[in-house]
Short mmCIF file of C-alpha atoms and ligand atoms in Angstrom, two decimals:
data_model
loop_
_atom_site.label_atom_id
_atom_site.label_comp_id
_atom_site.label_asym_id
_atom_site.label_seq_id
_atom_site.Cartn_x
_atom_site.Cartn_y
_atom_site.Cartn_z
CA UNK S 1 14.81 10.74 -9.21
CA UNK S 2 15.89 14.23 -8.19
CA UNK S 3 16.29 14.92 -4.50
CA UNK S 4 17.36 18.06 -2.72
CA UNK S 5 19.90 17.29 0.01
CA UNK S 6 18.44 16.10 3.30
CA UNK S 7 18.93 18.95 5.82
CA UNK S 8 21.87 18.14 8.14
CA UNK S 9 23.04 15.07 6.24
CA UNK S 10 26.03 16.75 4.64
CA UNK S 11 27.35 17.84 8.06
CA UNK S 12 26.95 14.33 9.50
CA UNK S 13 28.77 12.75 6.55
CA UNK S 14 31.55 15.34 6.65
CA UNK S 15 32.11 14.80 10.37
CA UNK S 16 32.17 10.99 10.17
CA UNK S 17 33.66 10.19 6.77
CA UNK S 18 37.05 8.53 7.03
CA UNK S 19 36.61 8.20 10.80
CA UNK S 20 33.83 5.68 11.29
CA UNK S 21 31.96 6.07 8.02
CA UNK S 22 33.35 4.60 4.81
CA UNK S 23 31.80 4.16 1.39
CA UNK S 24 32.77 1.21 -0.76
CA UNK S 25 31.58 -0.80 -3.71
CA UNK S 26 33.32 -3.93 -2.46
CA UNK S 27 30.07 -5.21 -1.02
CA UNK S 28 31.06 -8.84 -0.59
CA UNK S 29 34.37 -8.12 1.17
CA UNK S 30 32.77 -5.81 3.72
CA UNK S 31 29.81 -8.06 4.38
CA UNK S 32 32.19 -10.94 5.03
CA UNK S 33 34.00 -8.80 7.64
CA UNK S 34 30.90 -7.34 9.32
CA UNK S 35 29.35 -8.35 12.64
CA UNK S 36 26.09 -6.53 11.96
CA UNK S 37 24.61 -6.03 8.49
CA UNK S 38 21.81 -3.48 8.00
CA UNK S 39 19.76 -4.38 4.94
CA UNK S 40 18.00 -1.33 3.54
CA UNK S 41 17.12 -2.52 0.05
CA UNK S 42 13.99 -1.45 -1.76
CA UNK S 43 10.73 -3.38 -1.30
CA UNK S 44 8.52 -1.98 -4.08
CA UNK S 45 4.91 -2.91 -4.78
CA UNK S 46 4.62 -5.85 -7.17
CA UNK S 47 3.54 -4.80 -10.64
CA UNK S 48 2.67 -8.25 -11.98
CA UNK S 49 1.82 -11.76 -10.84
CA UNK S 50 0.19 -12.81 -7.57
CA UNK S 51 -0.57 -9.79 -5.38
CA UNK S 52 0.21 -7.27 -8.16
CA UNK S 53 -0.62 -3.72 -7.08
CA UNK S 54 -0.57 -4.58 -3.37
CA UNK S 55 2.02 -7.11 -2.22
CA UNK S 56 5.63 -6.12 -1.56
CA UNK S 57 8.18 -7.37 -4.05
CA UNK S 58 10.96 -9.01 -2.00
CA UNK S 59 13.28 -9.77 -4.92
CA UNK S 60 15.98 -7.38 -3.67
CA UNK S 61 15.75 -8.62 -0.10
CA UNK S 62 16.07 -12.22 -1.16
CA UNK S 63 19.00 -11.33 -3.42
CA UNK S 64 20.73 -9.55 -0.52
CA UNK S 65 20.16 -12.56 1.78
CA UNK S 66 21.60 -14.98 -0.79
CA UNK S 67 24.67 -12.82 -1.19
CA UNK S 68 25.18 -12.47 2.58
CA UNK S 69 24.89 -16.25 2.97
CA UNK S 70 27.36 -16.91 0.18
CA UNK S 71 30.14 -14.69 1.55
CA UNK S 72 29.74 -15.20 5.31
CA UNK S 73 32.56 -16.94 7.19
CA UNK S 74 31.48 -15.73 10.65
CA UNK S 75 28.17 -15.38 12.50
CA UNK S 76 26.29 -12.15 11.98
CA UNK S 77 23.33 -10.12 13.10
CA UNK S 78 21.17 -9.24 10.11
CA UNK S 79 19.04 -6.15 10.60
CA UNK S 80 15.91 -5.56 8.53
CA UNK S 81 15.71 -1.83 7.91
CA UNK S 82 13.48 -2.03 4.86
CA UNK S 83 9.74 -2.01 5.43
CA UNK S 84 8.73 -5.60 4.87
CA UNK S 85 5.61 -7.73 5.18
CA UNK S 86 5.12 -9.51 8.49
CA UNK S 87 7.02 -12.80 8.65
CA UNK S 88 9.72 -11.73 6.19
CA UNK S 89 12.39 -12.51 8.78
CA UNK S 90 11.27 -16.13 8.81
CA UNK S 91 11.67 -16.43 5.04
CA UNK S 92 15.01 -14.64 5.08
CA UNK S 93 16.31 -16.90 7.81
CA UNK S 94 15.59 -19.91 5.61
CA UNK S 95 17.39 -18.37 2.66
CA UNK S 96 20.40 -17.49 4.81
CA UNK S 97 20.63 -20.88 6.51
CA UNK S 98 20.25 -22.99 3.39
CA UNK S 99 22.76 -21.02 1.35
CA UNK S 100 25.66 -20.72 3.74
CA UNK S 101 28.23 -23.45 3.20
CA UNK S 102 29.88 -23.01 6.62
CA UNK S 103 27.76 -24.87 9.23
CA UNK S 104 29.35 -22.98 12.13
CA UNK S 105 28.00 -19.63 10.87
CA UNK S 106 24.80 -18.49 12.60
CA UNK S 107 22.50 -15.62 11.63
CA UNK S 108 20.36 -13.66 14.07
CA UNK S 109 17.69 -11.67 12.33
CA UNK S 110 16.38 -8.48 13.87
CA UNK S 111 13.68 -6.12 12.69
CA UNK S 112 14.61 -2.48 13.25
CA UNK S 113 12.14 -0.45 11.19
CA UNK S 114 12.96 3.09 10.15
CA UNK S 115 10.49 5.81 11.17
CA UNK S 116 12.27 8.88 9.85
CA UNK S 117 10.48 11.24 7.47
CA UNK S 118 12.08 13.11 4.59
CA UNK S 119 13.17 16.63 5.41
CA UNK S 120 13.49 15.83 9.13
CA UNK S 121 15.48 12.59 8.78
CA UNK S 122 18.53 13.73 10.75
CA UNK S 123 16.58 15.13 13.70
CA UNK S 124 14.33 12.03 13.58
CA UNK S 125 17.54 9.98 13.84
CA UNK S 126 19.26 11.98 16.57
CA UNK S 127 16.13 12.51 18.63
CA UNK S 128 13.58 9.82 17.76
CA UNK S 129 10.31 9.27 19.64
CA UNK S 130 11.41 5.65 19.85
CA UNK S 131 13.66 3.02 18.32
CA UNK S 132 12.07 -0.34 17.76
CA UNK S 133 14.03 -3.59 17.79
CA UNK S 134 12.30 -6.92 17.28
CA UNK S 135 13.98 -10.25 17.65
CA UNK S 136 13.37 -13.87 18.48
CA UNK S 137 12.17 -14.65 21.97
CA UNK S 138 15.10 -16.98 22.71
CA UNK S 139 18.28 -16.43 24.66
CA UNK S 140 20.24 -15.92 21.43
CA UNK S 141 17.55 -13.61 20.07
CA UNK S 142 17.51 -11.48 23.22
CA UNK S 143 21.30 -11.23 23.14
CA UNK S 144 21.21 -10.02 19.53
CA UNK S 145 18.60 -7.40 20.46
CA UNK S 146 20.85 -6.18 23.28
CA UNK S 147 23.83 -5.87 20.92
CA UNK S 148 21.89 -3.63 18.54
CA UNK S 149 20.33 -1.71 21.44
CA UNK S 150 23.83 -0.97 22.73
CA UNK S 151 24.65 0.74 19.42
CA UNK S 152 21.65 3.07 19.75
CA UNK S 153 22.29 3.53 23.47
CA UNK S 154 25.24 5.79 22.54
CA UNK S 155 22.75 8.60 21.92
CA UNK S 156 19.25 7.39 22.73
CA UNK S 157 17.90 7.06 26.28
CA UNK S 158 17.23 3.45 27.20
CA UNK S 159 13.50 3.96 27.81
CA UNK S 160 13.06 5.01 24.18
CA UNK S 161 14.49 1.74 22.85
CA UNK S 162 11.53 -0.61 22.57
CA UNK S 163 12.24 -4.34 22.39
CA UNK S 164 9.55 -6.59 20.91
CA UNK S 165 9.21 -9.88 19.11
CA UNK S 166 10.06 -9.96 15.40
CA UNK S 167 6.53 -9.93 14.09
CA UNK S 168 5.43 -7.04 16.30
CA UNK S 169 8.31 -4.92 15.02
CA UNK S 170 7.59 -5.74 11.37
CA UNK S 171 3.87 -5.07 11.80
CA UNK S 172 4.41 -1.88 13.82
CA UNK S 173 6.07 -0.15 10.87
CA UNK S 174 3.24 -0.91 8.47
CA UNK S 175 0.69 0.04 11.13
CA UNK S 176 2.42 3.34 12.00
CA UNK S 177 2.36 4.47 8.38
CA UNK S 178 -1.19 3.21 7.87
CA UNK S 179 -2.41 5.09 10.96
CA UNK S 180 -0.69 8.34 9.90
CA UNK S 181 -2.13 8.09 6.40
CA UNK S 182 -5.53 7.23 7.87
CA UNK S 183 -5.56 10.51 9.78
CA UNK S 184 -4.93 12.45 6.57
CA UNK S 185 -7.60 10.51 4.69
CA UNK S 186 -10.05 11.05 7.57
CA UNK S 187 -9.44 14.77 7.62
CA UNK S 188 -9.55 14.94 3.82
CA UNK S 189 -12.93 13.19 3.82
CA UNK S 190 -14.18 15.80 6.28
CA UNK S 191 -12.83 18.58 4.03
CA UNK S 192 -15.43 17.52 1.46
CA UNK S 193 -18.14 17.70 4.12
CA UNK S 194 -16.91 21.14 5.19
CA UNK S 195 -17.37 22.43 1.66
CA UNK S 196 -20.90 21.03 1.60
CA UNK S 197 -21.86 22.59 4.92
CA UNK S 198 -19.90 25.84 5.22
CA UNK S 199 -17.63 24.54 7.99
CA UNK S 200 -13.90 25.32 7.80
CA UNK S 201 -11.54 22.32 7.83
CA UNK S 202 -8.72 24.25 9.51
CA UNK S 203 -11.04 25.21 12.35
CA UNK S 204 -12.26 21.62 12.59
CA UNK S 205 -8.69 20.23 12.55
CA UNK S 206 -7.65 22.74 15.18
CA UNK S 207 -10.64 21.90 17.38
CA UNK S 208 -10.09 18.16 17.31
CA UNK S 209 -6.29 18.48 17.44
CA UNK S 210 -6.46 20.26 20.79
CA UNK S 211 -7.90 17.08 22.30
CA UNK S 212 -4.65 15.66 23.65
CA UNK S 213 -5.87 12.13 22.93
CA UNK S 214 -5.91 13.01 19.23
CA UNK S 215 -3.14 15.64 19.05
CA UNK S 216 -2.44 18.28 16.40
CA UNK S 217 -0.14 16.43 13.99
CA UNK S 218 -1.12 14.94 10.62
CA UNK S 219 -4.45 16.77 10.52
CA UNK S 220 -3.71 19.14 7.62
CA UNK S 221 -6.21 18.69 4.82
CA UNK S 222 -4.41 18.35 1.51
CA UNK S 223 -4.87 17.37 -2.08
CA UNK S 224 -3.75 13.92 -0.91
CA UNK S 225 -0.81 12.22 0.73
CA UNK S 226 2.11 11.02 -1.35
CA UNK S 227 5.63 9.72 -0.81
CA UNK S 228 7.34 6.42 -1.12
CA UNK S 229 5.81 4.81 1.97
CA UNK S 230 2.19 5.48 2.83
CA UNK S 231 0.34 4.01 -0.15
CA UNK S 232 2.83 1.17 -0.56
CA UNK S 233 2.67 0.18 3.08
CA UNK S 234 -1.11 0.36 3.32
CA UNK S 235 -1.51 -1.80 0.21
CA UNK S 236 1.02 -4.20 1.66
CA UNK S 237 -1.05 -4.35 4.87
CA UNK S 238 -4.20 -4.91 2.81
CA UNK S 239 -2.53 -7.77 0.98
CA UNK S 240 -1.39 -9.41 4.21
CA UNK S 241 -4.93 -9.14 5.65
CA UNK S 242 -6.39 -10.67 2.49
CA UNK S 243 -3.78 -13.45 2.59
CA UNK S 244 -4.88 -14.49 6.07
CA UNK S 245 -8.59 -14.27 5.17
CA UNK S 246 -9.38 -10.99 6.96
CA UNK S 247 -11.41 -9.48 4.12
CA UNK S 248 -13.18 -6.79 6.15
CA UNK S 249 -9.95 -5.62 7.76
CA UNK S 250 -8.37 -5.46 4.31
CA UNK S 251 -11.31 -3.42 2.97
CA UNK S 252 -11.11 -1.02 5.89
CA UNK S 253 -7.46 -0.16 5.26
CA UNK S 254 -7.90 -0.09 1.50
CA UNK S 255 -10.48 2.64 1.98
CA UNK S 256 -7.70 4.92 3.28
CA UNK S 257 -6.10 4.73 -0.17
CA UNK S 258 -9.50 5.01 -1.87
CA UNK S 259 -10.15 8.22 0.08
CA UNK S 260 -6.75 9.55 -1.04
CA UNK S 261 -7.62 8.88 -4.68
CA UNK S 262 -11.05 10.45 -4.14
CA UNK S 263 -9.46 13.63 -2.77
CA UNK S 264 -7.22 14.02 -5.84
CA UNK S 265 -10.14 13.37 -8.20
CA UNK S 266 -12.43 15.71 -6.26
CA UNK S 267 -9.84 18.48 -6.58
CA UNK S 268 -9.61 17.99 -10.34
CA UNK S 269 -13.41 18.05 -10.65
CA UNK S 270 -13.65 21.25 -8.59
CA UNK S 271 -11.22 22.94 -10.96
CA UNK S 272 -13.12 21.85 -14.03
CA UNK S 273 -16.57 22.73 -12.72
CA UNK S 274 -15.44 26.15 -11.43
CA UNK S 275 -13.89 26.99 -14.79
CA UNK S 276 -17.19 26.77 -16.68
CA UNK S 277 -16.94 23.00 -17.05
CA UNK S 278 -14.13 23.22 -19.53
CA UNK S 279 -10.39 23.55 -19.21
CA UNK S 280 -9.72 22.50 -22.78
CA UNK S 281 -6.77 24.46 -24.22
CA UNK S 282 -6.68 26.65 -21.10
CA UNK S 283 -3.27 27.29 -19.60
CA UNK S 284 -3.11 26.26 -15.95
CA UNK S 285 -0.06 27.11 -13.84
CA UNK S 286 0.85 24.27 -11.48
CA UNK S 287 2.77 25.38 -8.38
CA UNK S 288 4.67 22.44 -6.93
CA UNK S 289 5.17 18.86 -8.03
CA UNK S 290 7.08 17.24 -5.11
CA UNK S 291 5.08 15.14 -2.65
CA UNK S 292 5.81 17.63 0.15
CA UNK S 293 7.90 20.78 0.59
CA UNK S 294 11.68 20.83 1.04
CA UNK S 295 12.28 17.78 -1.12
CA UNK S 296 12.60 17.07 -4.83
CA UNK S 297 11.09 13.62 -4.26
CA UNK S 298 8.09 12.92 -6.48
CA UNK S 299 7.38 9.31 -5.58
CA UNK S 300 3.58 8.87 -5.44
CA UNK S 301 3.17 12.64 -5.34
CA UNK S 302 -0.51 13.64 -5.62
CA UNK S 303 0.63 16.01 -8.38
CA UNK S 304 0.93 13.09 -10.80
CA UNK S 305 -2.74 12.12 -10.60
CA UNK S 306 -3.96 15.72 -10.46
CA UNK S 307 -1.90 16.72 -13.52
CA UNK S 308 -3.02 13.64 -15.41
CA UNK S 309 -6.64 14.42 -14.52
CA UNK S 310 -6.30 17.98 -15.80
CA UNK S 311 -4.51 16.83 -18.96
CA UNK S 312 -7.26 14.30 -19.62
CA UNK S 313 -9.66 17.23 -19.83
CA UNK S 314 -7.46 19.02 -22.35
CA UNK S 315 -5.68 21.55 -20.11
CA UNK S 316 -2.28 22.95 -21.00
CA UNK S 317 -0.09 22.77 -17.93
CA UNK S 318 2.83 24.99 -17.04
CA UNK S 319 4.54 23.43 -14.04
CA UNK S 320 6.93 25.11 -11.61
CA UNK S 321 8.62 23.32 -8.71
CA UNK S 322 11.72 24.70 -6.96
CA UNK S 323 13.42 21.28 -6.84
CA UNK S 324 11.93 18.88 -9.36
CA UNK S 325 13.61 18.74 -12.78
CA UNK S 326 11.80 18.80 -16.12
CA UNK S 327 13.05 15.30 -16.88
CA UNK S 328 11.59 13.97 -13.64
CA UNK S 329 8.17 15.58 -14.21
CA UNK S 330 7.97 14.14 -17.70
CA UNK S 331 9.10 10.72 -16.52
CA UNK S 332 6.50 10.71 -13.73
CA UNK S 333 3.67 11.75 -16.02
CA UNK S 334 4.52 8.90 -18.39
CA UNK S 335 5.26 6.11 -15.89
CA UNK S 336 2.53 3.57 -15.05
CA UNK S 337 1.49 3.24 -11.38
CA UNK S 338 3.98 1.36 -9.17
CA UNK S 339 6.57 1.15 -11.98
CA UNK S 340 8.57 4.07 -10.50
CA UNK S 341 9.81 1.81 -7.70
CA UNK S 342 11.47 -0.71 -9.99
CA UNK S 343 14.84 -0.29 -11.68
CA UNK S 344 14.30 1.02 -15.17
CA UNK S 345 15.39 -1.78 -17.47
CA UNK S 346 14.52 -0.20 -20.78
CA UNK S 347 14.72 3.39 -21.96
CA UNK S 348 12.70 5.58 -19.60
CA UNK S 349 9.31 6.54 -20.98
CA UNK S 350 9.68 10.30 -20.91
CA UNK S 351 6.53 12.12 -21.90
CA UNK S 352 7.13 14.69 -24.60
CA UNK S 353 3.51 15.75 -24.39
CA UNK S 354 3.34 19.29 -25.72
CA UNK S 355 0.46 20.15 -23.42
CA UNK S 356 2.98 20.24 -20.54
CA UNK S 357 5.68 22.87 -20.08
CA UNK S 358 8.06 22.96 -17.15
CA UNK S 359 9.47 26.35 -16.20
CA UNK S 360 11.88 27.75 -13.63
CA UNK S 361 9.90 30.70 -12.40
CA UNK S 362 6.41 31.03 -10.83
CA UNK S 363 5.72 34.31 -12.65
CA UNK S 364 6.47 32.73 -16.00
CA UNK S 365 4.24 29.75 -15.16
CA UNK S 366 1.30 32.05 -14.41
CA UNK S 367 1.70 34.46 -17.34
CA UNK S 368 -1.35 34.19 -19.58
CA UNK S 369 -2.81 31.38 -17.43
CA UNK S 370 -6.46 31.02 -16.47
CA UNK S 371 -5.67 29.47 -13.11
CA UNK S 372 -2.98 28.66 -10.56
CA UNK S 373 -3.14 25.22 -8.99
CA UNK S 374 -1.09 24.82 -5.77
CA UNK S 375 -0.07 21.20 -5.21
CA UNK S 376 2.92 21.41 -2.82
CA UNK S 377 3.22 23.58 0.30
CA UNK S 378 6.56 25.23 -0.59
CA UNK S 379 7.13 28.32 1.58
CA UNK S 380 8.18 30.40 -1.43
CA UNK S 381 4.65 30.18 -2.86
CA UNK S 382 3.47 32.32 0.04
CA UNK S 383 5.68 35.23 -0.99
CA UNK S 384 5.04 35.34 -4.74
CA UNK S 385 3.91 38.81 -5.91
CA UNK S 386 0.33 37.73 -6.56
CA UNK S 387 -0.79 41.20 -7.66
CA UNK S 388 1.74 41.06 -10.51
CA UNK S 389 0.71 37.47 -11.19
CA UNK S 390 -2.96 38.49 -11.29
CA UNK S 391 -2.27 41.30 -13.69
CA UNK S 392 -0.57 38.87 -16.10
CA UNK S 393 -3.37 36.29 -16.08
CA UNK S 394 -6.50 35.77 -18.17
CA UNK S 395 -9.68 36.89 -16.34
CA UNK S 396 -11.45 35.63 -14.37
CA UNK S 397 -8.26 34.46 -12.69
CA UNK S 398 -8.61 31.42 -10.44
CA UNK S 399 -6.43 30.02 -7.65
CA UNK S 400 -7.00 26.48 -6.42
CA UNK S 401 -5.07 26.00 -3.19
CA UNK S 402 -4.58 22.27 -2.63
CA UNK S 403 -2.50 22.84 0.52
CA UNK S 404 -4.27 25.78 2.17
CA UNK S 405 -1.07 27.80 2.44
CA UNK S 406 -2.01 31.09 0.81
CA UNK S 407 -3.68 34.20 2.23
CA UNK S 408 -7.05 33.65 0.62
CA UNK S 409 -8.67 36.93 1.72
CA UNK S 410 -5.77 38.96 0.33
CA UNK S 411 -6.02 37.07 -2.98
CA UNK S 412 -9.78 37.72 -3.15
CA UNK S 413 -9.16 41.40 -2.53
CA UNK S 414 -6.86 41.41 -5.59
CA UNK S 415 -9.65 39.95 -7.72
CA UNK S 416 -8.82 36.24 -7.73
CA UNK S 417 -11.55 33.63 -7.50
CA UNK S 418 -10.19 31.36 -4.80
CA UNK S 419 -10.87 27.73 -4.00
CA UNK S 420 -9.31 26.46 -0.76
CA UNK S 421 -9.72 22.86 0.29
CA UNK S 422 -12.38 22.34 2.95
CA UNK S 423 -13.04 26.08 3.33
CA UNK S 424 -16.33 27.92 2.84
CA UNK S 425 -16.74 28.27 -0.91
CA UNK S 426 -16.69 31.52 -2.87
CA UNK S 427 -20.15 32.28 -4.25
CA UNK S 428 -18.70 31.95 -7.74
CA UNK S 429 -17.55 28.41 -7.10
CA UNK S 430 -20.61 27.44 -5.07
CA UNK S 431 -23.30 28.73 -7.45
CA UNK S 432 -21.48 28.71 -10.73
CA UNK S 433 -20.16 31.53 -12.89
CA UNK S 434 -23.44 33.49 -12.83
CA UNK S 435 -22.79 34.54 -9.23
C1 UDX P 501 6.49 8.91 6.20
C2 UDX P 501 6.40 8.71 7.74
O1 UDX P 501 6.05 9.96 8.35
C3 UDX P 501 7.72 8.18 8.27
O2 UDX P 501 7.60 7.92 9.67
C4 UDX P 501 8.07 6.90 7.53
O3 UDX P 501 9.30 6.39 7.98
C5 UDX P 501 8.11 7.14 6.03
O4 UDX P 501 6.87 7.69 5.59
P1 UDX P 501 7.50 10.78 4.55
O5 UDX P 501 6.96 9.94 3.43
O6 UDX P 501 8.90 11.31 4.42
O7 UDX P 501 7.46 9.93 5.92
O8 UDX P 501 6.55 12.06 4.68
P2 UDX P 501 5.42 12.62 5.69
O9 UDX P 501 5.94 13.86 6.29
O10 UDX P 501 4.91 11.58 6.62
O11 UDX P 501 4.25 13.03 4.66
C6 UDX P 501 3.60 12.08 3.82
C7 UDX P 501 2.53 12.76 2.96
O12 UDX P 501 1.42 13.16 3.76
C8 UDX P 501 3.02 14.01 2.22
O13 UDX P 501 2.51 14.02 0.90
C9 UDX P 501 2.44 15.15 3.04
O14 UDX P 501 2.27 16.33 2.29
C10 UDX P 501 1.11 14.53 3.46
N1 UDX P 501 0.53 15.13 4.68
C11 UDX P 501 1.20 15.06 5.87
C12 UDX P 501 -0.72 15.72 4.62
O15 UDX P 501 -1.35 15.77 3.56
N2 UDX P 501 -1.27 16.23 5.78
C13 UDX P 501 -0.63 16.17 6.97
O16 UDX P 501 -1.20 16.65 7.98
C14 UDX P 501 0.65 15.57 7.03
#
């Protein structure tokens, strides 16, 4: 995976390294010495067996717990940082207890879910809306919560440190991500209705976002949400609901993912129908592949499904992303769903599909293309010389803005046929090429 550096991280590491931040590969030695162990291992979606495609795979968590138990000579607080299904702490406690040979060693398990988002991780850490710590409702449990809270209290006001029981903390993380994703899927569903009625999704989002009970965040219509958390966590929630017999609740949350898939598919279909129902052998320039701007992260990026959809109809793609490498794009286009989150055991399946080119310049991507397809909201796409781009393209020249970041009126004035998500449609797109 290629990532661009998290803003502010370098400075934090430089200031703390060698003082109170040390890196080491001697995992067992340091765990044996630690009072508090933060476990931040991956919890990918299972790809096979019971719960495949929904349930979280806890292999790495269990492995970490077994190792902690094996090397521990003193009592420790074990902090769950990874996003885990509800009740994971209970299972981990059993693994820890049964595998530690020293009967005097005790483990206190806390859930301390991480809410930071990529690109804003350092400011989310230094100035979080809240820190959540869940622990057992016993004297020991409360003491362990207080120990961890005292670490955060160095820079976070006490009223922002929320203390709950273990299960509430575990479930809060899944629910927070599910609720955020649900807002995007809700607004994306309305973007389709806007196109059918002539309403404008940005005006609708703005109108509802000014209701302080709803608020303005996470109401930007897009070609779909991506990233390593939202889909995984919702499917995990769905699986937990199914496991406890709550079928309707499971269906409700699953529909958030269904709506996300619908939005990607709908975008692909718009492109095909606008371009005379055929994109076969047509060059399409794809602007952006990362799941959001300011990162090279492509995990669950909507670009994967959109590009695959366009390739399935015979398009020739020329992809430009400021951060994502050619190798990563090809790997993503060839990797089956959910496989990306598992260590690659065999040679990586890198697509050498000739219908995809990856270039390092937006002008080059658009040269001789029939259309530009914007999939990530990178700021630099707003300042491309679109007149020069237009002049180098096949006519009619289309732009499909999957993030609503461009100046659509200016592009129309240059001669582009523009499709913007959830915006009133150009006559050409609404009535077909005859218009
Ligand atoms: C998310 C949560 O925000 C964070 O709290 C959690 O800890 C991890 O998951 P992240 O995946 O880094 O963080 O990205 P986020 O900024 O939440 O965006 C997720 C996706 O939603 C992106 O693809 C983004 O482009 C999309 N999005 C976001 C929209 O389509 N519309 C919006 O209004 C907001």
